mmCIF file with all atom_site columns, C-alpha atoms in Angstrom:
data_model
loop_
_atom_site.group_PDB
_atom_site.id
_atom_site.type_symbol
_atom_site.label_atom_id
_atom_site.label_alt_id
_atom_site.label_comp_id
_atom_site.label_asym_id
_atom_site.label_entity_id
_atom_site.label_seq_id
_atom_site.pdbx_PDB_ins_code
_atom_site.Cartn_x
_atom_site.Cartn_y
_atom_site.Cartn_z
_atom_site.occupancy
_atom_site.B_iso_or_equiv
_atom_site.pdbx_formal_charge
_atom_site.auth_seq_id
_atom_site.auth_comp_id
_atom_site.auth_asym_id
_atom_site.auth_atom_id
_atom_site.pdbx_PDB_model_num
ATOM 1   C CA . UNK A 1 1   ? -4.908  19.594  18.311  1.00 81.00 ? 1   UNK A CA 1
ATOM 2   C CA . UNK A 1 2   ? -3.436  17.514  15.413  1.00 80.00 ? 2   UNK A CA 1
ATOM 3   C CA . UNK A 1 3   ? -6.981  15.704  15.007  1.00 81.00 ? 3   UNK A CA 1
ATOM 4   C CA . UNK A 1 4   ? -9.182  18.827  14.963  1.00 86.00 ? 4   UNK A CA 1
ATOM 5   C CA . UNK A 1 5   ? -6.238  20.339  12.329  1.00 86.00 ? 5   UNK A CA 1
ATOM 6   C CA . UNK A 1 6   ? -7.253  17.174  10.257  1.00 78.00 ? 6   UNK A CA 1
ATOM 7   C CA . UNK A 1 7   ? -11.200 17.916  10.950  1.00 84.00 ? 7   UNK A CA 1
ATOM 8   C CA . UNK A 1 8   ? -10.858 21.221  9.993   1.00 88.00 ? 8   UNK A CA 1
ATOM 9   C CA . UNK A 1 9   ? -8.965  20.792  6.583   1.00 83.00 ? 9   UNK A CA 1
ATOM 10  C CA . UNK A 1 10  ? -11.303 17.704  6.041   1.00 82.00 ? 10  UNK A CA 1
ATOM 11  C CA . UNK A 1 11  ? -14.227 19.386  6.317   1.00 86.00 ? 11  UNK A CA 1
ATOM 12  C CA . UNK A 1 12  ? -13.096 22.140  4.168   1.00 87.00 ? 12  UNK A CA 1
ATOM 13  C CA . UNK A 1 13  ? -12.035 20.348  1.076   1.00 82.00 ? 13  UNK A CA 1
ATOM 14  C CA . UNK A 1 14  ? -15.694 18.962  1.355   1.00 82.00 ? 14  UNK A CA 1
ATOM 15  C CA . UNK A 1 15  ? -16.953 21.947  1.078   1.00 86.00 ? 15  UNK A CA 1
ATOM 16  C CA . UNK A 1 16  ? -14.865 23.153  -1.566  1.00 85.00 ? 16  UNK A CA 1
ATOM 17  C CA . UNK A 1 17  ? -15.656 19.425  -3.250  1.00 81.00 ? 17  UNK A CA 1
ATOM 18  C CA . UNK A 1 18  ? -19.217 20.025  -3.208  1.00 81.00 ? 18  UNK A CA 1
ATOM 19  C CA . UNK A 1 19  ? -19.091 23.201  -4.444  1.00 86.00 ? 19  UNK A CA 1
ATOM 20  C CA . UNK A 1 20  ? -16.426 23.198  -7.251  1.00 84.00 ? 20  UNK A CA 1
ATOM 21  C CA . UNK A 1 21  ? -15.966 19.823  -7.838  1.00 78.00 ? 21  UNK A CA 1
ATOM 22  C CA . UNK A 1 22  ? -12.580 18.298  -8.009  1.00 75.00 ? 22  UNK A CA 1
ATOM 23  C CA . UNK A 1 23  ? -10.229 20.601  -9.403  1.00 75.00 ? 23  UNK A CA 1
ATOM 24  C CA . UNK A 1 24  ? -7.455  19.623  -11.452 1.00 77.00 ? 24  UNK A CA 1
ATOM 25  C CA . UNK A 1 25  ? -4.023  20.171  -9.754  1.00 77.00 ? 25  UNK A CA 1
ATOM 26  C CA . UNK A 1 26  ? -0.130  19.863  -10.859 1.00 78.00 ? 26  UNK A CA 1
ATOM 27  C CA . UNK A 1 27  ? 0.418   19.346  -7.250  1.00 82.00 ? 27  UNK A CA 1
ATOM 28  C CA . UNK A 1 28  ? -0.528  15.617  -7.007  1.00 85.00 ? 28  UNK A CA 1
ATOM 29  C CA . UNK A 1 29  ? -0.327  13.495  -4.121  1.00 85.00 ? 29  UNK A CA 1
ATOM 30  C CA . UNK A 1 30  ? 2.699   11.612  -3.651  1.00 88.00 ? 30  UNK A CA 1
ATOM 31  C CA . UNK A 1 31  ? 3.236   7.442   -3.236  1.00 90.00 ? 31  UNK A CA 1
ATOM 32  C CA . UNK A 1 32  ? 6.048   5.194   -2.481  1.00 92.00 ? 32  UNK A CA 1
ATOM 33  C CA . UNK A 1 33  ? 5.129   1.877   -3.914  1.00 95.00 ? 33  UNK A CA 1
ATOM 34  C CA . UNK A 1 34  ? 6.636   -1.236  -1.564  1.00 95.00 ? 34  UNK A CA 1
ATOM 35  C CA . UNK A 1 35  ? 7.446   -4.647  -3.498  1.00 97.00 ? 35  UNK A CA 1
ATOM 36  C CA . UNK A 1 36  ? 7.463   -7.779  -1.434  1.00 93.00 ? 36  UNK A CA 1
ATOM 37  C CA . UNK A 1 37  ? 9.358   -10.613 -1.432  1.00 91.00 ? 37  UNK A CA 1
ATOM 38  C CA . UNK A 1 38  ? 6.695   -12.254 -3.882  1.00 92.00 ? 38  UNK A CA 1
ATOM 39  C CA . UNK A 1 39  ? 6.776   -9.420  -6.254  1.00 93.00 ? 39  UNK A CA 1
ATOM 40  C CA . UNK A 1 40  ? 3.427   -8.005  -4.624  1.00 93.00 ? 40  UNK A CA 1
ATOM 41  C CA . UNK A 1 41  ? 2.916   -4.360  -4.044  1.00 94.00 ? 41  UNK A CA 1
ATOM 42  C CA . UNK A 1 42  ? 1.206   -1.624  -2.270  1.00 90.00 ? 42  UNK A CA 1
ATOM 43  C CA . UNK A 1 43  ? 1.627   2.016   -1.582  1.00 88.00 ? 43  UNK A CA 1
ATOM 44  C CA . UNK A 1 44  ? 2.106   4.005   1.325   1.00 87.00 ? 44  UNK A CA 1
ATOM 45  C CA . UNK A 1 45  ? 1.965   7.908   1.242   1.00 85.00 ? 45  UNK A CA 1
ATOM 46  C CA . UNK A 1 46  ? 4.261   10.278  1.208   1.00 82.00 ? 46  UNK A CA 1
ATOM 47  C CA . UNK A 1 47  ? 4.099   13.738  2.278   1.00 77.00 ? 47  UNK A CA 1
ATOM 48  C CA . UNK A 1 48  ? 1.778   15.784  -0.085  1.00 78.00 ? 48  UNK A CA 1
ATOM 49  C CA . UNK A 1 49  ? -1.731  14.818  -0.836  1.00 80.00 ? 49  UNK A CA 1
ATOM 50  C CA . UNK A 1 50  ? -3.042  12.411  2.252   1.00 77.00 ? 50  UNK A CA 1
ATOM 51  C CA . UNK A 1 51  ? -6.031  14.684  2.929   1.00 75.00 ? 51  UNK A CA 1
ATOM 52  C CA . UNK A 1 52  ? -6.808  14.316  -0.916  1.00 78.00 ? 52  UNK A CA 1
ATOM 53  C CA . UNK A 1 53  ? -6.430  10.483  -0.690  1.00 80.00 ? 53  UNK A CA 1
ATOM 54  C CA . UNK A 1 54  ? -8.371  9.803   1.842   1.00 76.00 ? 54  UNK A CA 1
ATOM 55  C CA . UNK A 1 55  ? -11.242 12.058  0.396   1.00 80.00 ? 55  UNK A CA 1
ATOM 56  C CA . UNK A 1 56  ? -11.003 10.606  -2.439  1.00 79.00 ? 56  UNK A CA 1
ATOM 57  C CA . UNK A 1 57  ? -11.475 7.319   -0.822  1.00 80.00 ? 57  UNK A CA 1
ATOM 58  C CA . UNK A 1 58  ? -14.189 8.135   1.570   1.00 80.00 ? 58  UNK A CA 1
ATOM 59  C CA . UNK A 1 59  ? -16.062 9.435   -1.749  1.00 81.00 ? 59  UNK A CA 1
ATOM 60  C CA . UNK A 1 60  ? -15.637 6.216   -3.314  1.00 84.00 ? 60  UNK A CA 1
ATOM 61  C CA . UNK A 1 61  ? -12.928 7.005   -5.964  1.00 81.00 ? 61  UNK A CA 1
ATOM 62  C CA . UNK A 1 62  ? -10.692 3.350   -7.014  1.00 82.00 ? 62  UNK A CA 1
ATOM 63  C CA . UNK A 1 63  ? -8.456  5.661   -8.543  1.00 84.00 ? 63  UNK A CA 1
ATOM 64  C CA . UNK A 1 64  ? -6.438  8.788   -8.628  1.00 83.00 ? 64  UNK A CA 1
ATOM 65  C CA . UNK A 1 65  ? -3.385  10.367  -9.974  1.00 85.00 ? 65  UNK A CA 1
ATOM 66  C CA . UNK A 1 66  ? 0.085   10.455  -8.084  1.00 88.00 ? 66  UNK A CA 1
ATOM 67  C CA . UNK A 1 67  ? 3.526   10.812  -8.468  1.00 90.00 ? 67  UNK A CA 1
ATOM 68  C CA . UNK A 1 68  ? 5.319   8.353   -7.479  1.00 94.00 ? 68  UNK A CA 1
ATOM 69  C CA . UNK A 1 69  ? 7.982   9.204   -5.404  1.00 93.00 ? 69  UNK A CA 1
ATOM 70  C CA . UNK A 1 70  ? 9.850   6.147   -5.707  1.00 94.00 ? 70  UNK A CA 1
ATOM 71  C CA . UNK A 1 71  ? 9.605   2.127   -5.613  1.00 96.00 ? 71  UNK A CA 1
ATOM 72  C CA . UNK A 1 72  ? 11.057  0.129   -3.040  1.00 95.00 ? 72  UNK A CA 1
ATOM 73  C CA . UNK A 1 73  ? 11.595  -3.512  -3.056  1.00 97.00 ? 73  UNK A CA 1
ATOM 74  C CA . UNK A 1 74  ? 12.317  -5.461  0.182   1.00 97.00 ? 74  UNK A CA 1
ATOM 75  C CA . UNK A 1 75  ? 15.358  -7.332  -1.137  1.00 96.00 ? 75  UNK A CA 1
ATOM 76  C CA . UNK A 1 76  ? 17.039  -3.669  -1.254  1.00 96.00 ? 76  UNK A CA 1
ATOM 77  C CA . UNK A 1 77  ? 16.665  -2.934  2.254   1.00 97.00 ? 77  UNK A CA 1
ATOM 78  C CA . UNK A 1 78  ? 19.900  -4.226  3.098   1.00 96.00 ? 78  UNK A CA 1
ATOM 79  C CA . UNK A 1 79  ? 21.395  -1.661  0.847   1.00 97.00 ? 79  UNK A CA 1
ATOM 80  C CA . UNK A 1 80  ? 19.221  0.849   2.809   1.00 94.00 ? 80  UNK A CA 1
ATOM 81  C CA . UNK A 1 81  ? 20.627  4.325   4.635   1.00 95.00 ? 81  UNK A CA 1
ATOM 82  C CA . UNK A 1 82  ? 19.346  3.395   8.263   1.00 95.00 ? 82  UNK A CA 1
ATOM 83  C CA . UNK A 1 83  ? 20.386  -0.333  7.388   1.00 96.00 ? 83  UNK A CA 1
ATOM 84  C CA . UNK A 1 84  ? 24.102  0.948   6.595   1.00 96.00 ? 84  UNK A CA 1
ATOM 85  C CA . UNK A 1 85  ? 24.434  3.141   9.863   1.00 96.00 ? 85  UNK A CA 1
ATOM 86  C CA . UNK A 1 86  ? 23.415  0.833   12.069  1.00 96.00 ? 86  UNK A CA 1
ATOM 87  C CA . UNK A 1 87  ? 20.028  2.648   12.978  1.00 96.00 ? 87  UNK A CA 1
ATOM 88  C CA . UNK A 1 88  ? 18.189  -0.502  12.350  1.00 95.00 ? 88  UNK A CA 1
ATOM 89  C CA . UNK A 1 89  ? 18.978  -4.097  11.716  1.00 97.00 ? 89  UNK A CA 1
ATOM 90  C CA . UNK A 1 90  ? 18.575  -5.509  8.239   1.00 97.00 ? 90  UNK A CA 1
ATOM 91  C CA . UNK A 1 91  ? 15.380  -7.986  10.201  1.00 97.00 ? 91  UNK A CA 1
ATOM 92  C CA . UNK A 1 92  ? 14.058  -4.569  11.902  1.00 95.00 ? 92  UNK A CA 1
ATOM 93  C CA . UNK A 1 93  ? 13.643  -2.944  8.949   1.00 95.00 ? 93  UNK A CA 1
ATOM 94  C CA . UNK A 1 94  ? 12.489  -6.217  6.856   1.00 95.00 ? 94  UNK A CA 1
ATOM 95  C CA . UNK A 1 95  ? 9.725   -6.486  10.237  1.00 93.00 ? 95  UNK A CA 1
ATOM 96  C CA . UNK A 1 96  ? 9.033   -3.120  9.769   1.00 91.00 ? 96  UNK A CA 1
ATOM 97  C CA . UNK A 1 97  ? 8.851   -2.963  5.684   1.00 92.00 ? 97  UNK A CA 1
ATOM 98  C CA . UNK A 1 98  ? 6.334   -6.134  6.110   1.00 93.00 ? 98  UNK A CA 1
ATOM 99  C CA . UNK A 1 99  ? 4.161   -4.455  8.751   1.00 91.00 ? 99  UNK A CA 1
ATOM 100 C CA . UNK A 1 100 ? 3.695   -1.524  6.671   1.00 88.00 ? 100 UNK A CA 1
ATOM 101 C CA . UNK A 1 101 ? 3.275   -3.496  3.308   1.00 88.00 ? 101 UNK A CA 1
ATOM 102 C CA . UNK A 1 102 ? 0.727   -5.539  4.666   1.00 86.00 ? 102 UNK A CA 1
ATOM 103 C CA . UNK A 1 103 ? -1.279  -2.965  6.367   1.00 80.00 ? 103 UNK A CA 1
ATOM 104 C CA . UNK A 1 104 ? -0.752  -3.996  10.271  1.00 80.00 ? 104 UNK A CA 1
ATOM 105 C CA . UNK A 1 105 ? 1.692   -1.017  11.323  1.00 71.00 ? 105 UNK A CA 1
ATOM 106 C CA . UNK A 1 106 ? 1.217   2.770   11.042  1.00 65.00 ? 106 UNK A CA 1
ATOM 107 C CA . UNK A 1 107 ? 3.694   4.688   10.262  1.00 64.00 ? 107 UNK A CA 1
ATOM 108 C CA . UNK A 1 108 ? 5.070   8.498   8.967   1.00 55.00 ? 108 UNK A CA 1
ATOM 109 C CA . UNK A 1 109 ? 7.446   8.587   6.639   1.00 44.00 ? 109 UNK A CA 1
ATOM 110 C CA . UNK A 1 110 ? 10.106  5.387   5.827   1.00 40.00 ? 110 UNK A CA 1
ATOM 111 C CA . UNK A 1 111 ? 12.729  3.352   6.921   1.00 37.00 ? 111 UNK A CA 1
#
């Protein structure tokens, strides 16, 4: 069900695309941007605008606007909620930080 829902809105901002173009929108997608250990960064999503992103990748757009929702740095996890509670270990959520920075785990939402 949850990949035809993602079919279905797909193949309607296509259509919408081809017909209108890209509108302008206040409601931009929004990023967390992850800073490694060696000062190198990516971006992972956040909740509003994935269907735009990857459209705007798959029509071979290097950039778009966000907001970014805020910037993380790995040194910080420590200082981290789920760190501090005891819902993860300070390695579990540096193992999970570096999967996710370097593109080899999936994920929804952050540690």
């Amino acid at each position: 069900d949850v990949v035809m829902s993602h079919v279905k809105q797909i193949t309607k901002l296509i259509s919408v695309i081809r017909k209108k173009g890209i509108k302008k929108t206040n409601n931009l997608p929004r990023v967390f941007i992850l800073i490694n250990k060696n000062n190198q960064w990516s971006w992972i999503m956040s909740t509003e605008g994935n269907h735009r992103a990857y459209l705007f990748y798959l029509l071979g757009l290097k950039k778009f606007p966000v907001i970014i929702e805020d910037v993380i740095y790995r040194e910080s996890l420590k200082f981290s909620y789920n760190v501090k509670n005891g819902l993860y270990t300070l390695k579990e959520a540096e193992n999970i930080f570096d999967g996710i920075s370097k593109g080899n785990f999936y994920i929804r939402g952050l540690i």
